[in-house]
Amino acid sequence: YLNKEAYAVFLESQKANCDIFGIGNYVREKCKTVGEWEEIKWEKAFPRIYFLPEIKTEIKRTQIGTV
């Protein structure tokens, strides 16, 4: 369920052209010049970006109950 919902949030942000995960910041670090950054053509590249969420949960028990 969590994976499905995380992916749904990503798809909605993609439709709104929002970079909620900071992918642009990561790619910007890889570009050595402004020209390289501008060559990416974000309007075309962003709709093709995808991710595979992997969510892990852990339930801990304490003396007063489940946390």
PQR file with spaces between the fields and no chain letter, atoms N, CA, C, O and H, PARSE charges and radii, in Angstrom:
ATOM       1  N    TYR     1       0.823   -1.195    0.000 -0.4000 1.5000
ATOM       2  CA   TYR     1       0.000    0.000    0.000 -0.0000 2.0000
ATOM       3  C    TYR     1       0.865    1.256    0.000  0.5500 1.7000
ATOM       4  O    TYR     1       0.603    2.190   -0.758 -0.5500 1.4000
ATOM       5  N    LEU     2       1.893    1.284    0.847 -0.4000 1.5000
ATOM       6  CA   LEU     2       2.757    2.471    0.922 -0.0000 2.0000
ATOM       7  C    LEU     2       3.485    2.722   -0.390  0.5500 1.7000
ATOM       8  O    LEU     2       3.592    3.866   -0.830 -0.5500 1.4000
ATOM       9  H    LEU     2       2.106    0.526    1.463  0.4000 1.0000
ATOM      10  N    ASN     3       3.989    1.660   -1.021 -0.4000 1.5000
ATOM      11  CA   ASN     3       4.661    1.812   -2.319 -0.0000 2.0000
ATOM      12  C    ASN     3       3.712    2.400   -3.352  0.5500 1.7000
ATOM      13  O    ASN     3       4.080    3.301   -4.106 -0.5500 1.4000
ATOM      14  H    ASN     3       3.902    0.730   -0.664  0.4000 1.0000
ATOM      15  N    LYS     4       2.498    1.887   -3.383 -0.4000 1.5000
ATOM      16  CA   LYS     4       1.493    2.359   -4.345 -0.0000 2.0000
ATOM      17  C    LYS     4       1.183    3.841   -4.123  0.5500 1.7000
ATOM      18  O    LYS     4       1.107    4.612   -5.080 -0.5500 1.4000
ATOM      19  H    LYS     4       2.199    1.155   -2.771  0.4000 1.0000
ATOM      20  N    GLU     5       1.008    4.234   -2.876 -0.4000 1.5000
ATOM      21  CA   GLU     5       0.692    5.625   -2.569 -0.0000 2.0000
ATOM      22  C    GLU     5       1.878    6.551   -2.855  0.5500 1.7000
ATOM      23  O    GLU     5       1.691    7.668   -3.337 -0.5500 1.4000
ATOM      24  H    GLU     5       1.069    3.608   -2.098  0.4000 1.0000
ATOM      25  N    ALA     6       3.085    6.092   -2.563 -0.4000 1.5000
ATOM      26  CA   ALA     6       4.278    6.906   -2.855 -0.0000 2.0000
ATOM      27  C    ALA     6       4.391    7.136   -4.359  0.5500 1.7000
ATOM      28  O    ALA     6       4.718    8.238   -4.800 -0.5500 1.4000
ATOM      29  H    ALA     6       3.237    5.184   -2.172  0.4000 1.0000
ATOM      30  N    TYR     7       4.125    6.111   -5.130 -0.4000 1.5000
ATOM      31  CA   TYR     7       4.198    6.250   -6.581 -0.0000 2.0000
ATOM      32  C    TYR     7       3.097    7.174   -7.098  0.5500 1.7000
ATOM      33  O    TYR     7       3.314    7.938   -8.039 -0.5500 1.4000
ATOM      34  H    TYR     7       3.859    5.216   -4.771  0.4000 1.0000
ATOM      35  N    ALA     8       1.923    7.104   -6.485 -0.4000 1.5000
ATOM      36  CA   ALA     8       0.823    8.001   -6.889 -0.0000 2.0000
ATOM      37  C    ALA     8       1.199    9.463   -6.631  0.5500 1.7000
ATOM      38  O    ALA     8       0.895   10.329   -7.452 -0.5500 1.4000
ATOM      39  H    ALA     8       1.746    6.484   -5.721  0.4000 1.0000
ATOM      40  N    VAL     9       1.849    9.744   -5.512 -0.4000 1.5000
ATOM      41  CA   VAL     9       2.301   11.107   -5.221 -0.0000 2.0000
ATOM      42  C    VAL     9       3.299   11.561   -6.279  0.5500 1.7000
ATOM      43  O    VAL     9       3.233   12.693   -6.760 -0.5500 1.4000
ATOM      44  H    VAL     9       2.095    9.040   -4.845  0.4000 1.0000
ATOM      45  N    PHE    10       4.223   10.675   -6.639 -0.4000 1.5000
ATOM      46  CA   PHE    10       5.204   10.996   -7.674 -0.0000 2.0000
ATOM      47  C    PHE    10       4.518   11.320   -8.993  0.5500 1.7000
ATOM      48  O    PHE    10       4.871   12.304   -9.643 -0.5500 1.4000
ATOM      49  H    PHE    10       4.277    9.756   -6.248  0.4000 1.0000
ATOM      50  N    LEU    11       3.551   10.515   -9.398 -0.4000 1.5000
ATOM      51  CA   LEU    11       2.864   10.755  -10.672 -0.0000 2.0000
ATOM      52  C    LEU    11       2.124   12.091  -10.667  0.5500 1.7000
ATOM      53  O    LEU    11       2.138   12.810  -11.667 -0.5500 1.4000
ATOM      54  H    LEU    11       3.265    9.716   -8.870  0.4000 1.0000
ATOM      55  N    GLU    12       1.483   12.427   -9.555 -0.4000 1.5000
ATOM      56  CA   GLU    12       0.783   13.712   -9.467 -0.0000 2.0000
ATOM      57  C    GLU    12       1.765   14.875   -9.540  0.5500 1.7000
ATOM      58  O    GLU    12       1.484   15.883  -10.189 -0.5500 1.4000
ATOM      59  H    GLU    12       1.471   11.843   -8.743  0.4000 1.0000
ATOM      60  N    SER    13       2.914   14.746   -8.882 -0.4000 1.5000
ATOM      61  CA   SER    13       3.909   15.817   -8.943 -0.0000 2.0000
ATOM      62  C    SER    13       4.464   15.954  -10.355  0.5500 1.7000
ATOM      63  O    SER    13       4.766   17.058  -10.807 -0.5500 1.4000
ATOM      64  H    SER    13       3.143   13.928   -8.355  0.4000 1.0000
ATOM      65  N    GLN    14       4.595   14.841  -11.039 -0.4000 1.5000
ATOM      66  CA   GLN    14       5.095   14.852  -12.413 -0.0000 2.0000
ATOM      67  C    GLN    14       4.104   15.585  -13.327  0.5500 1.7000
ATOM      68  O    GLN    14       4.511   16.364  -14.188 -0.5500 1.4000
ATOM      69  H    GLN    14       4.350   13.944  -10.672  0.4000 1.0000
ATOM      70  N    LYS    15       2.814   15.332  -13.136 -0.4000 1.5000
ATOM      71  CA   LYS    15       1.790   16.025  -13.932 -0.0000 2.0000
ATOM      72  C    LYS    15       1.836   17.534  -13.704  0.5500 1.7000
ATOM      73  O    LYS    15       1.564   18.315  -14.616 -0.5500 1.4000
ATOM      74  H    LYS    15       2.484   14.699  -12.436  0.4000 1.0000
ATOM      75  N    ALA    16       2.183   17.940  -12.476 -0.4000 1.5000
ATOM      76  CA   ALA    16       2.237   19.355  -12.123 -0.0000 2.0000
ATOM      77  C    ALA    16       3.613   19.968  -12.406  0.5500 1.7000
ATOM      78  O    ALA    16       3.854   21.132  -12.085 -0.5500 1.4000
ATOM      79  H    ALA    16       2.404   17.306  -11.735  0.4000 1.0000
ATOM      80  N    ASN    17       4.516   19.180  -13.010 -0.4000 1.5000
ATOM      81  CA   ASN    17       5.881   19.628  -13.313 -0.0000 2.0000
ATOM      82  C    ASN    17       6.637   20.090  -12.063  0.5500 1.7000
ATOM      83  O    ASN    17       7.376   21.073  -12.102 -0.5500 1.4000
ATOM      84  H    ASN    17       4.320   18.235  -13.271  0.4000 1.0000
ATOM      85  N    CYS    18       6.443   19.370  -10.960 -0.4000 1.5000
ATOM      86  CA   CYS    18       7.128   19.677   -9.706 -0.0000 2.0000
ATOM      87  C    CYS    18       8.241   18.656   -9.452  0.5500 1.7000
ATOM      88  O    CYS    18       8.064   17.459   -9.679 -0.5500 1.4000
ATOM      89  H    CYS    18       5.842   18.571  -10.928  0.4000 1.0000
ATOM      90  N    ASP    19       9.353   19.134   -8.992 -0.4000 1.5000
ATOM      91  CA   ASP    19      10.497   18.275   -8.672 -0.0000 2.0000
ATOM      92  C    ASP    19      10.539   18.074   -7.159  0.5500 1.7000
ATOM      93  O    ASP    19      11.401   18.637   -6.483 -0.5500 1.4000
ATOM      94  H    ASP    19       9.497   20.106   -8.807  0.4000 1.0000
ATOM      95  N    ILE    20       9.611   17.274   -6.623 -0.4000 1.5000
ATOM      96  CA   ILE    20       9.486   17.128   -5.178 -0.0000 2.0000
ATOM      97  C    ILE    20      10.619   16.329   -4.554  0.5500 1.7000
ATOM      98  O    ILE    20      10.820   16.402   -3.341 -0.5500 1.4000
ATOM      99  H    ILE    20       8.911   16.817   -7.172  0.4000 1.0000
ATOM     100  N    PHE    21      11.362   15.570   -5.346 -0.4000 1.5000
ATOM     101  CA   PHE    21      12.453   14.759   -4.815 -0.0000 2.0000
ATOM     102  C    PHE    21      13.819   15.389   -5.026  0.5500 1.7000
ATOM     103  O    PHE    21      14.831   14.822   -4.614 -0.5500 1.4000
ATOM     104  H    PHE    21      11.199   15.511   -6.331  0.4000 1.0000
ATOM     105  N    GLY    22      13.863   16.552   -5.662 -0.4000 1.5000
ATOM     106  CA   GLY    22      15.136   17.228   -5.863 -0.0000 2.0000
ATOM     107  C    GLY    22      16.023   16.578   -6.911  0.5500 1.7000
ATOM     108  O    GLY    22      17.247   16.665   -6.823 -0.5500 1.4000
ATOM     109  H    GLY    22      13.041   17.012   -5.997  0.4000 1.0000
ATOM     110  N    ILE    23      15.431   15.935   -7.888 -0.4000 1.5000
ATOM     111  CA   ILE    23      16.202   15.293   -8.947 -0.0000 2.0000
ATOM     112  C    ILE    23      17.045   16.321   -9.692  0.5500 1.7000
ATOM     113  O    ILE    23      18.185   16.045  -10.065 -0.5500 1.4000
ATOM     114  H    ILE    23      14.436   15.864   -7.960  0.4000 1.0000
ATOM     115  N    GLY    24      16.483   17.504   -9.906 -0.4000 1.5000
ATOM     116  CA   GLY    24      17.207   18.570  -10.595 -0.0000 2.0000
ATOM     117  C    GLY    24      18.478   18.972   -9.866  0.5500 1.7000
ATOM     118  O    GLY    24      19.492   19.262  -10.501 -0.5500 1.4000
ATOM     119  H    GLY    24      15.557   17.728   -9.603  0.4000 1.0000
ATOM     120  N    ASN    25      18.433   18.993   -8.530 -0.4000 1.5000
ATOM     121  CA   ASN    25      19.635   19.326   -7.759 -0.0000 2.0000
ATOM     122  C    ASN    25      20.736   18.291   -7.980  0.5500 1.7000
ATOM     123  O    ASN    25      21.908   18.642   -8.121 -0.5500 1.4000
ATOM     124  H    ASN    25      17.609   18.757   -8.014  0.4000 1.0000
ATOM     125  N    TYR    26      20.357   17.028   -8.008 -0.4000 1.5000
ATOM     126  CA   TYR    26      21.331   15.962   -8.230 -0.0000 2.0000
ATOM     127  C    TYR    26      21.956   16.078   -9.625  0.5500 1.7000
ATOM     128  O    TYR    26      23.173   15.981   -9.779 -0.5500 1.4000
ATOM     129  H    TYR    26      19.406   16.743   -7.893  0.4000 1.0000
ATOM     130  N    VAL    27      21.112   16.287  -10.630 -0.4000 1.5000
ATOM     131  CA   VAL    27      21.605   16.378  -12.005 -0.0000 2.0000
ATOM     132  C    VAL    27      22.448   17.639  -12.189  0.5500 1.7000
ATOM     133  O    VAL    27      23.450   17.620  -12.904 -0.5500 1.4000
ATOM     134  H    VAL    27      20.123   16.366  -10.504  0.4000 1.0000
ATOM     135  N    ARG    28      22.045   18.731  -11.547 -0.4000 1.5000
ATOM     136  CA   ARG    28      22.794   19.983  -11.666 -0.0000 2.0000
ATOM     137  C    ARG    28      24.235   19.805  -11.182  0.5500 1.7000
ATOM     138  O    ARG    28      25.156   20.392  -11.751 -0.5500 1.4000
ATOM     139  H    ARG    28      21.231   18.747  -10.966  0.4000 1.0000
ATOM     140  N    GLU    29      24.433   19.006  -10.146 -0.4000 1.5000
ATOM     141  CA   GLU    29      25.785   18.743   -9.656 -0.0000 2.0000
ATOM     142  C    GLU    29      26.633   18.014  -10.694  0.5500 1.7000
ATOM     143  O    GLU    29      27.854   18.164  -10.719 -0.5500 1.4000
ATOM     144  H    GLU    29      23.685   18.529   -9.684  0.4000 1.0000
ATOM     145  N    LYS    30      25.987   17.229  -11.546 -0.4000 1.5000
ATOM     146  CA   LYS    30      26.699   16.458  -12.570 -0.0000 2.0000
ATOM     147  C    LYS    30      27.042   17.292  -13.801  0.5500 1.7000
ATOM     148  O    LYS    30      27.950   16.938  -14.552 -0.5500 1.4000
ATOM     149  H    LYS    30      24.994   17.108  -11.525  0.4000 1.0000
ATOM     150  N    CYS    31      26.325   18.394  -14.014 -0.4000 1.5000
ATOM     151  CA   CYS    31      26.579   19.259  -15.164 -0.0000 2.0000
ATOM     152  C    CYS    31      27.725   20.215  -14.826  0.5500 1.7000
ATOM     153  O    CYS    31      27.701   20.887  -13.796 -0.5500 1.4000
ATOM     154  H    CYS    31      25.587   18.682  -13.404  0.4000 1.0000
ATOM     155  N    LYS    32      28.710   20.265  -15.693 -0.4000 1.5000
ATOM     156  CA   LYS    32      29.881   21.116  -15.444 -0.0000 2.0000
ATOM     157  C    LYS    32      29.664   22.559  -15.875  0.5500 1.7000
ATOM     158  O    LYS    32      30.313   23.468  -15.359 -0.5500 1.4000
ATOM     159  H    LYS    32      28.730   19.719  -16.530  0.4000 1.0000
ATOM     160  N    THR    33      28.750   22.773  -16.822 -0.4000 1.5000
ATOM     161  CA   THR    33      28.501   24.129  -17.317 -0.0000 2.0000
ATOM     162  C    THR    33      27.000   24.391  -17.394  0.5500 1.7000
ATOM     163  O    THR    33      26.192   23.462  -17.359 -0.5500 1.4000
ATOM     164  H    THR    33      28.222   22.034  -17.242  0.4000 1.0000
ATOM     165  N    VAL    34      26.645   25.652  -17.496 -0.4000 1.5000
ATOM     166  CA   VAL    34      25.240   26.023  -17.672 -0.0000 2.0000
ATOM     167  C    VAL    34      24.725   25.467  -18.992  0.5500 1.7000
ATOM     168  O    VAL    34      23.566   25.062  -19.090 -0.5500 1.4000
ATOM     169  H    VAL    34      27.301   26.407  -17.524  0.4000 1.0000
ATOM     170  N    GLY    35      25.579   25.449  -19.999 -0.4000 1.5000
ATOM     171  CA   GLY    35      25.188   24.914  -21.305 -0.0000 2.0000
ATOM     172  C    GLY    35      24.768   23.451  -21.219  0.5500 1.7000
ATOM     173  O    GLY    35      23.780   23.049  -21.834 -0.5500 1.4000
ATOM     174  H    GLY    35      26.520   25.779  -19.919  0.4000 1.0000
ATOM     175  N    GLU    36      25.517   22.655  -20.455 -0.4000 1.5000
ATOM     176  CA   GLU    36      25.141   21.247  -20.274 -0.0000 2.0000
ATOM     177  C    GLU    36      23.776   21.133  -19.602  0.5500 1.7000
ATOM     178  O    GLU    36      22.954   20.298  -19.981 -0.5500 1.4000
ATOM     179  H    GLU    36      26.319   22.982  -19.956  0.4000 1.0000
ATOM     180  N    TRP    37      23.543   21.979  -18.604 -0.4000 1.5000
ATOM     181  CA   TRP    37      22.266   21.980  -17.888 -0.0000 2.0000
ATOM     182  C    TRP    37      21.118   22.318  -18.838  0.5500 1.7000
ATOM     183  O    TRP    37      20.067   21.677  -18.802 -0.5500 1.4000
ATOM     184  H    TRP    37      24.210   22.657  -18.296  0.4000 1.0000
ATOM     185  N    GLU    38      21.320   23.322  -19.680 -0.4000 1.5000
ATOM     186  CA   GLU    38      20.266   23.744  -20.600 -0.0000 2.0000
ATOM     187  C    GLU    38      20.027   22.734  -21.711  0.5500 1.7000
ATOM     188  O    GLU    38      18.924   22.678  -22.253 -0.5500 1.4000
ATOM     189  H    GLU    38      22.173   23.843  -19.709  0.4000 1.0000
ATOM     190  N    GLU    39      21.026   21.936  -22.065 -0.4000 1.5000
ATOM     191  CA   GLU    39      20.874   20.925  -23.118 -0.0000 2.0000
ATOM     192  C    GLU    39      19.947   19.776  -22.721  0.5500 1.7000
ATOM     193  O    GLU    39      19.494   19.027  -23.586 -0.5500 1.4000
ATOM     194  H    GLU    39      21.923   21.981  -21.624  0.4000 1.0000
ATOM     195  N    ILE    40      19.665   19.630  -21.455 -0.4000 1.5000
ATOM     196  CA   ILE    40      18.850   18.506  -20.988 -0.0000 2.0000
ATOM     197  C    ILE    40      17.422   18.586  -21.507  0.5500 1.7000
ATOM     198  O    ILE    40      16.776   17.551  -21.670 -0.5500 1.4000
ATOM     199  H    ILE    40      20.034   20.239  -20.752  0.4000 1.0000
ATOM     200  N    LYS    41      16.911   19.784  -21.771 -0.4000 1.5000
ATOM     201  CA   LYS    41      15.542   19.976  -22.263 -0.0000 2.0000
ATOM     202  C    LYS    41      14.545   19.332  -21.284  0.5500 1.7000
ATOM     203  O    LYS    41      13.909   18.323  -21.589 -0.5500 1.4000
ATOM     204  H    LYS    41      17.436   20.625  -21.638  0.4000 1.0000
ATOM     205  N    TRP    42      14.434   19.942  -20.118 -0.4000 1.5000
ATOM     206  CA   TRP    42      13.659   19.392  -19.019 -0.0000 2.0000
ATOM     207  C    TRP    42      12.201   19.143  -19.351  0.5500 1.7000
ATOM     208  O    TRP    42      11.595   18.223  -18.800 -0.5500 1.4000
ATOM     209  H    TRP    42      14.950   20.762  -19.870  0.4000 1.0000
ATOM     210  N    GLU    43      11.625   19.938  -20.236 -0.4000 1.5000
ATOM     211  CA   GLU    43      10.209   19.735  -20.568 -0.0000 2.0000
ATOM     212  C    GLU    43       9.990   18.342  -21.146  0.5500 1.7000
ATOM     213  O    GLU    43       8.929   17.749  -20.951 -0.5500 1.4000
ATOM     214  H    GLU    43      12.117   20.684  -20.683  0.4000 1.0000
ATOM     215  N    LYS    44      10.982   17.819  -21.855 -0.4000 1.5000
ATOM     216  CA   LYS    44      10.873   16.488  -22.452 -0.0000 2.0000
ATOM     217  C    LYS    44      11.422   15.408  -21.533  0.5500 1.7000
ATOM     218  O    LYS    44      10.902   14.292  -21.519 -0.5500 1.4000
ATOM     219  H    LYS    44      11.844   18.300  -22.013  0.4000 1.0000
ATOM     220  N    ALA    45      12.447   15.712  -20.775 -0.4000 1.5000
ATOM     221  CA   ALA    45      13.095   14.705  -19.932 -0.0000 2.0000
ATOM     222  C    ALA    45      12.261   14.362  -18.697  0.5500 1.7000
ATOM     223  O    ALA    45      12.172   13.192  -18.327 -0.5500 1.4000
ATOM     224  H    ALA    45      12.869   16.619  -20.786  0.4000 1.0000
ATOM     225  N    PHE    46      11.651   15.358  -18.053 -0.4000 1.5000
ATOM     226  CA   PHE    46      10.958   15.110  -16.794 -0.0000 2.0000
ATOM     227  C    PHE    46       9.815   14.108  -16.923  0.5500 1.7000
ATOM     228  O    PHE    46       9.689   13.249  -16.050 -0.5500 1.4000
ATOM     229  H    PHE    46      11.724   16.309  -18.353  0.4000 1.0000
ATOM     230  N    PRO    47       8.976   14.162  -17.952 -0.5600 1.5000
ATOM     231  CA   PRO    47       7.896   13.164  -18.045  0.2800 2.0000
ATOM     232  C    PRO    47       8.400   11.730  -18.191  0.5500 1.7000
ATOM     233  O    PRO    47       7.641   10.794  -17.942 -0.5500 1.4000
ATOM     234  N    ARG    48       9.640   11.533  -18.580 -0.4000 1.5000
ATOM     235  CA   ARG    48      10.170   10.177  -18.758 -0.0000 2.0000
ATOM     236  C    ARG    48      10.837    9.639  -17.492  0.5500 1.7000
ATOM     237  O    ARG    48      11.213    8.467  -17.444 -0.5500 1.4000
ATOM     238  H    ARG    48      10.257   12.294  -18.782  0.4000 1.0000
ATOM     239  N    ILE    49      10.985   10.464  -16.486 -0.4000 1.5000
ATOM     240  CA   ILE    49      11.631   10.036  -15.250 -0.0000 2.0000
ATOM     241  C    ILE    49      10.661    9.147  -14.464  0.5500 1.7000
ATOM     242  O    ILE    49       9.468    9.438  -14.383 -0.5500 1.4000
ATOM     243  H    ILE    49      10.679   11.416  -16.524  0.4000 1.0000
ATOM     244  N    TYR    50      11.180    8.077  -13.896 -0.4000 1.5000
ATOM     245  CA   TYR    50      10.368    7.211  -13.062 -0.0000 2.0000
ATOM     246  C    TYR    50      11.192    6.787  -11.850  0.5500 1.7000
ATOM     247  O    TYR    50      12.410    6.964  -11.824 -0.5500 1.4000
ATOM     248  H    TYR    50      12.149    7.841  -13.962  0.4000 1.0000
ATOM     249  N    PHE    51      10.537    6.242  -10.877 -0.4000 1.5000
ATOM     250  CA   PHE    51      11.257    5.715   -9.736 -0.0000 2.0000
ATOM     251  C    PHE    51      10.519    4.502   -9.196  0.5500 1.7000
ATOM     252  O    PHE    51       9.316    4.345   -9.405 -0.5500 1.4000
ATOM     253  H    PHE    51       9.547    6.098  -10.898  0.4000 1.0000
ATOM     254  N    LEU    52      11.241    3.666   -8.514 -0.4000 1.5000
ATOM     255  CA   LEU    52      10.671    2.476   -7.896 -0.0000 2.0000
ATOM     256  C    LEU    52      10.811    2.635   -6.386  0.5500 1.7000
ATOM     257  O    LEU    52      11.905    2.475   -5.844 -0.5500 1.4000
ATOM     258  H    LEU    52      12.219    3.794   -8.344  0.4000 1.0000
ATOM     259  N    PRO    53       9.714    2.947   -5.707 -0.5600 1.5000
ATOM     260  CA   PRO    53       9.819    3.151   -4.264  0.2800 2.0000
ATOM     261  C    PRO    53      10.089    1.840   -3.540  0.5500 1.7000
ATOM     262  O    PRO    53       9.569    0.788   -3.912 -0.5500 1.4000
ATOM     263  N    GLU    54      10.894    1.921   -2.521 -0.4000 1.5000
ATOM     264  CA   GLU    54      11.129    0.772   -1.646 -0.0000 2.0000
ATOM     265  C    GLU    54      10.992    1.289   -0.218  0.5500 1.7000
ATOM     266  O    GLU    54      11.881    1.961    0.306 -0.5500 1.4000
ATOM     267  H    GLU    54      11.317    2.776   -2.219  0.4000 1.0000
ATOM     268  N    ILE    55       9.884    0.969    0.383 -0.4000 1.5000
ATOM     269  CA   ILE    55       9.588    1.471    1.721 -0.0000 2.0000
ATOM     270  C    ILE    55       9.690    0.316    2.702  0.5500 1.7000
ATOM     271  O    ILE    55       9.070   -0.732    2.521 -0.5500 1.4000
ATOM     272  H    ILE    55       9.162    0.423   -0.043  0.4000 1.0000
ATOM     273  N    LYS    56      10.477    0.525    3.737 -0.4000 1.5000
ATOM     274  CA   LYS    56      10.630   -0.480    4.783 -0.0000 2.0000
ATOM     275  C    LYS    56      10.070    0.096    6.075  0.5500 1.7000
ATOM     276  O    LYS    56      10.294    1.265    6.390 -0.5500 1.4000
ATOM     277  H    LYS    56      10.980    1.377    3.885  0.4000 1.0000
ATOM     278  N    THR    57       9.356   -0.711    6.808 -0.4000 1.5000
ATOM     279  CA   THR    57       8.819   -0.279    8.087 -0.0000 2.0000
ATOM     280  C    THR    57       9.327   -1.208    9.183  0.5500 1.7000
ATOM     281  O    THR    57       9.688   -2.359    8.936 -0.5500 1.4000
ATOM     282  H    THR    57       9.173   -1.660    6.552  0.4000 1.0000
ATOM     283  N    GLU    58       9.343   -0.683   10.377 -0.4000 1.5000
ATOM     284  CA   GLU    58       9.773   -1.469   11.516 -0.0000 2.0000
ATOM     285  C    GLU    58       8.848   -1.138   12.681  0.5500 1.7000
ATOM     286  O    GLU    58       8.621    0.030   12.997 -0.5500 1.4000
ATOM     287  H    GLU    58       9.050    0.251   10.577  0.4000 1.0000
ATOM     288  N    ILE    59       8.333   -2.152   13.295 -0.4000 1.5000
ATOM     289  CA   ILE    59       7.462   -1.962   14.452 -0.0000 2.0000
ATOM     290  C    ILE    59       8.275   -2.338   15.681  0.5500 1.7000
ATOM     291  O    ILE    59       8.798   -3.448   15.779 -0.5500 1.4000
ATOM     292  H    ILE    59       8.518   -3.100   13.038  0.4000 1.0000
ATOM     293  N    LYS    60       8.373   -1.407   16.609 -0.4000 1.5000
ATOM     294  CA   LYS    60       9.112   -1.652   17.840 -0.0000 2.0000
ATOM     295  C    LYS    60       8.127   -1.745   18.995  0.5500 1.7000
ATOM     296  O    LYS    60       7.151   -0.997   19.060 -0.5500 1.4000
ATOM     297  H    LYS    60       7.948   -0.505   16.529  0.4000 1.0000
ATOM     298  N    ARG    61       8.392   -2.653   19.883 -0.4000 1.5000
ATOM     299  CA   ARG    61       7.565   -2.796   21.079 -0.0000 2.0000
ATOM     300  C    ARG    61       8.326   -2.250   22.278  0.5500 1.7000
ATOM     301  O    ARG    61       9.527   -2.469   22.436 -0.5500 1.4000
ATOM     302  H    ARG    61       9.185   -3.261   19.831  0.4000 1.0000
ATOM     303  N    THR    62       7.602   -1.548   23.097 -0.4000 1.5000
ATOM     304  CA   THR    62       8.188   -1.050   24.344 -0.0000 2.0000
ATOM     305  C    THR    62       7.413   -1.654   25.509  0.5500 1.7000
ATOM     306  O    THR    62       6.456   -2.401   25.305 -0.5500 1.4000
ATOM     307  H    THR    62       6.627   -1.370   22.968  0.4000 1.0000
ATOM     308  N    GLN    63       7.817   -1.338   26.695 -0.4000 1.5000
ATOM     309  CA   GLN    63       7.126   -1.867   27.866 -0.0000 2.0000
ATOM     310  C    GLN    63       5.718   -1.293   28.009  0.5500 1.7000
ATOM     311  O    GLN    63       4.858   -1.889   28.658 -0.5500 1.4000
ATOM     312  H    GLN    63       8.594   -0.732   26.861  0.4000 1.0000
ATOM     313  N    ILE    64       5.491   -0.131   27.399 -0.4000 1.5000
ATOM     314  CA   ILE    64       4.164    0.489   27.528 -0.0000 2.0000
ATOM     315  C    ILE    64       3.283    0.227   26.312  0.5500 1.7000
ATOM     316  O    ILE    64       2.165    0.736   26.244 -0.5500 1.4000
ATOM     317  H    ILE    64       6.189    0.354   26.872  0.4000 1.0000
ATOM     318  N    GLY    65       3.762   -0.552   25.356 -0.4000 1.5000
ATOM     319  CA   GLY    65       2.949   -0.868   24.190 -0.0000 2.0000
ATOM     320  C    GLY    65       3.713   -0.696   22.900  0.5500 1.7000
ATOM     321  O    GLY    65       4.933   -0.534   22.897 -0.5500 1.4000
ATOM     322  H    GLY    65       4.671   -0.966   25.411  0.4000 1.0000
ATOM     323  N    THR    66       2.988   -0.734   21.816 -0.4000 1.5000
ATOM     324  CA   THR    66       3.587   -0.630   20.490 -0.0000 2.0000
ATOM     325  C    THR    66       3.807    0.827   20.135  0.5500 1.7000
ATOM     326  O    THR    66       2.949    1.671   20.395 -0.5500 1.4000
ATOM     327  H    THR    66       1.997   -0.865   21.818  0.4000 1.0000
ATOM     328  N    VAL    67       4.955    1.127   19.540 -0.4000 1.5000
ATOM     329  CA   VAL    67       5.283    2.480   19.124 -0.0000 2.0000
ATOM     330  C    VAL    67       5.089    2.553   17.620  0.5500 1.7000
ATOM     331  O    VAL    67       5.305    3.605   17.020 -0.5500 1.4000
ATOM     332  H    VAL    67       5.652    0.442   19.329  0.4000 1.0000
